[in-house]
C-alpha cells in the first residue's frame, strides 16, 4: 500500500526520505517503520490511498518537540540519532522512538546526560512516553 501511494511522486529525494526504514537482525527484516507523511498534487494534499491515518498537530506533540529541543540544547547531542535535516537516521533510530518508554534503564542513561536536576526533570516530563501525561502550555 505504501509504495502504491507514493508511486506517482516524481521527487526522488522525497520518496527516499519517506520510504520505510528497516531493522535487520542476521539479514532478516525484524521491523519496518515509516513517518506518517503525505504527498501533494498542485499544492493540495492527496489523501486518497494513504495507507495510515495522519496525526493532527497538538499541544501534546508540541510538548514532546520542546523536550527534544531542550535535550539537544542541554547536552549538545540529539535525543534520537538523526540527519542534519532532523530526520531519523535509520530504522534503529525509528525503533528507539517507537519503543520510547519500554526500556527505562536506557532512558535513565539518556537523562543522566543532563547535569541540572531541575532541567532533567522538566525534559523528562516533556518526554513522557504516554502523551496524556505530558504537560501543555495551558497546564
Short mmCIF file of C-alpha atoms in Angstrom, two decimals:
data_model
loop_
_atom_site.label_atom_id
_atom_site.label_comp_id
_atom_site.label_asym_id
_atom_site.label_seq_id
_atom_site.Cartn_x
_atom_site.Cartn_y
_atom_site.Cartn_z
CA UNK A 1 0.00 0.00 0.00
CA UNK A 2 2.75 2.44 0.94
CA UNK A 3 4.69 2.04 -2.32
CA UNK A 4 1.49 2.23 -4.36
CA UNK A 5 0.53 5.55 -2.71
CA UNK A 6 3.95 7.10 -3.42
CA UNK A 7 4.45 5.74 -6.96
CA UNK A 8 3.05 8.94 -8.53
CA UNK A 9 5.58 11.16 -6.73
CA UNK A 10 8.28 12.49 -9.07
CA UNK A 11 10.57 13.90 -6.35
CA UNK A 12 13.00 11.01 -5.83
CA UNK A 13 14.63 12.71 -2.80
CA UNK A 14 11.23 12.96 -1.09
CA UNK A 15 10.41 9.33 -1.90
CA UNK A 16 13.73 8.23 -0.40
CA UNK A 17 13.16 10.40 2.67
CA UNK A 18 9.73 8.92 3.44
CA UNK A 19 10.37 5.30 2.45
CA UNK A 20 10.03 2.71 5.24
CA UNK A 21 13.19 2.15 7.28
CA UNK A 22 14.02 -1.41 8.30
CA UNK A 23 15.68 -3.03 11.28
CA UNK A 24 17.70 -6.07 10.28
CA UNK A 25 18.88 -8.89 12.52
CA UNK A 26 21.11 -11.53 10.98
CA UNK A 27 19.99 -10.50 7.50
CA UNK A 28 16.29 -10.76 8.33
CA UNK A 29 13.96 -7.76 8.46
CA UNK A 30 12.74 -7.57 12.05
CA UNK A 31 10.55 -4.47 11.66
CA UNK A 32 9.81 -1.57 9.31
CA UNK A 33 8.99 1.97 10.36
CA UNK A 34 7.65 4.95 8.46
CA UNK A 35 7.00 8.58 9.34
CA UNK A 36 3.39 9.39 8.57
CA UNK A 37 3.53 11.85 5.70
CA UNK A 38 1.59 12.63 2.54
CA UNK A 39 2.24 13.87 -0.97
CA UNK A 40 0.72 16.84 -2.73
CA UNK A 41 -0.54 17.50 -6.24
CA UNK A 42 -0.93 21.08 -7.34
CA UNK A 43 -0.16 22.21 -3.81
CA UNK A 44 -3.05 20.20 -2.31
CA UNK A 45 -2.66 17.13 -0.07
CA UNK A 46 -3.52 13.76 -1.62
CA UNK A 47 -5.37 11.66 0.96
CA UNK A 48 -6.81 9.01 -1.36
CA UNK A 49 -4.89 5.76 -0.94
CA UNK A 50 -2.99 6.92 2.13
CA UNK A 51 -2.19 3.68 3.99
CA UNK A 52 -2.48 5.17 7.51
CA UNK A 53 -4.33 7.84 9.46
CA UNK A 54 -2.49 11.11 9.80
CA UNK A 55 -1.90 12.55 13.27
CA UNK A 56 -3.05 16.13 13.76
CA UNK A 57 -0.68 18.63 15.34
CA UNK A 58 -1.46 19.25 19.00
CA UNK A 59 -0.12 20.80 22.19
CA UNK A 60 0.91 17.30 23.35
CA UNK A 61 3.11 16.85 20.28
CA UNK A 62 4.48 20.37 20.81
CA UNK A 63 5.44 19.39 24.38
CA UNK A 64 7.38 16.40 23.02
CA UNK A 65 9.13 18.61 20.43
CA UNK A 66 10.08 21.12 23.13
CA UNK A 67 11.52 18.30 25.25
CA UNK A 68 13.61 17.06 22.31
CA UNK A 69 14.86 20.60 21.62
CA UNK A 70 15.71 21.16 25.30
CA UNK A 71 17.58 17.85 25.45
CA UNK A 72 19.68 18.89 22.45
CA UNK A 73 20.42 22.35 23.87
CA UNK A 74 21.34 20.95 27.30
CA UNK A 75 23.51 18.07 26.12
CA UNK A 76 24.80 19.10 22.70
CA UNK A 77 23.53 15.80 21.24
CA UNK A 78 20.36 14.63 19.59
CA UNK A 79 17.93 12.51 21.61
CA UNK A 80 17.47 10.11 18.68
CA UNK A 81 20.18 9.69 16.02
CA UNK A 82 19.15 12.00 13.19
CA UNK A 83 20.37 13.55 9.97
CA UNK A 84 21.21 17.22 9.58
CA UNK A 85 17.61 17.64 8.29
CA UNK A 86 16.31 16.25 11.63
CA UNK A 87 15.08 13.03 10.04
CA UNK A 88 15.61 9.75 11.88
CA UNK A 89 18.97 8.45 10.72
CA UNK A 90 17.97 4.78 10.41
CA UNK A 91 15.46 2.07 11.15
CA UNK A 92 17.18 1.66 14.53
CA UNK A 93 16.59 5.34 15.30
CA UNK A 94 12.92 4.98 14.36
CA UNK A 95 12.69 1.87 16.56
CA UNK A 96 14.16 3.82 19.50
CA UNK A 97 11.48 6.46 19.02
CA UNK A 98 8.70 3.89 18.58
CA UNK A 99 9.70 1.98 21.72
CA UNK A 100 10.38 5.06 23.88
CA UNK A 101 9.46 4.25 27.48
CA UNK A 102 9.72 0.47 27.13
CA UNK A 103 13.29 0.31 28.45
CA UNK A 104 13.51 2.63 31.48
CA UNK A 105 17.17 1.76 32.10
CA UNK A 106 18.09 3.08 28.65
CA UNK A 107 16.13 6.29 29.16
CA UNK A 108 17.74 6.74 32.59
CA UNK A 109 21.16 6.65 30.89
CA UNK A 110 19.98 9.23 28.36
CA UNK A 111 18.67 11.61 31.02
CA UNK A 112 21.88 11.34 33.10
CA UNK A 113 23.48 13.41 30.34
CA UNK A 114 21.54 16.45 31.67
CA UNK A 115 23.52 17.72 34.67
CA UNK A 116 20.97 20.08 36.20
CA UNK A 117 18.28 18.27 38.25
CA UNK A 118 15.52 20.79 37.52
CA UNK A 119 16.27 20.77 33.78
CA UNK A 120 16.42 16.94 33.76
CA UNK A 121 13.02 16.73 35.49
CA UNK A 122 11.45 19.21 33.06
CA UNK A 123 12.80 17.39 30.00
CA UNK A 124 11.66 14.04 31.43
CA UNK A 125 8.16 15.47 31.99
CA UNK A 126 8.01 16.78 28.41
CA UNK A 127 9.18 13.41 27.03
CA UNK A 128 6.80 11.17 28.95
CA UNK A 129 6.03 8.08 26.86
CA UNK A 130 2.29 8.44 27.37
CA UNK A 131 1.10 11.58 25.61
CA UNK A 132 -1.67 12.23 28.12
CA UNK A 133 0.95 12.53 30.89
CA UNK A 134 2.79 15.37 29.15
CA UNK A 135 2.05 18.97 30.14
CA UNK A 136 0.75 21.63 27.81
CA UNK A 137 1.37 25.36 27.93
CA UNK A 138 -2.10 25.75 29.43
CA UNK A 139 -1.30 23.32 32.25
#
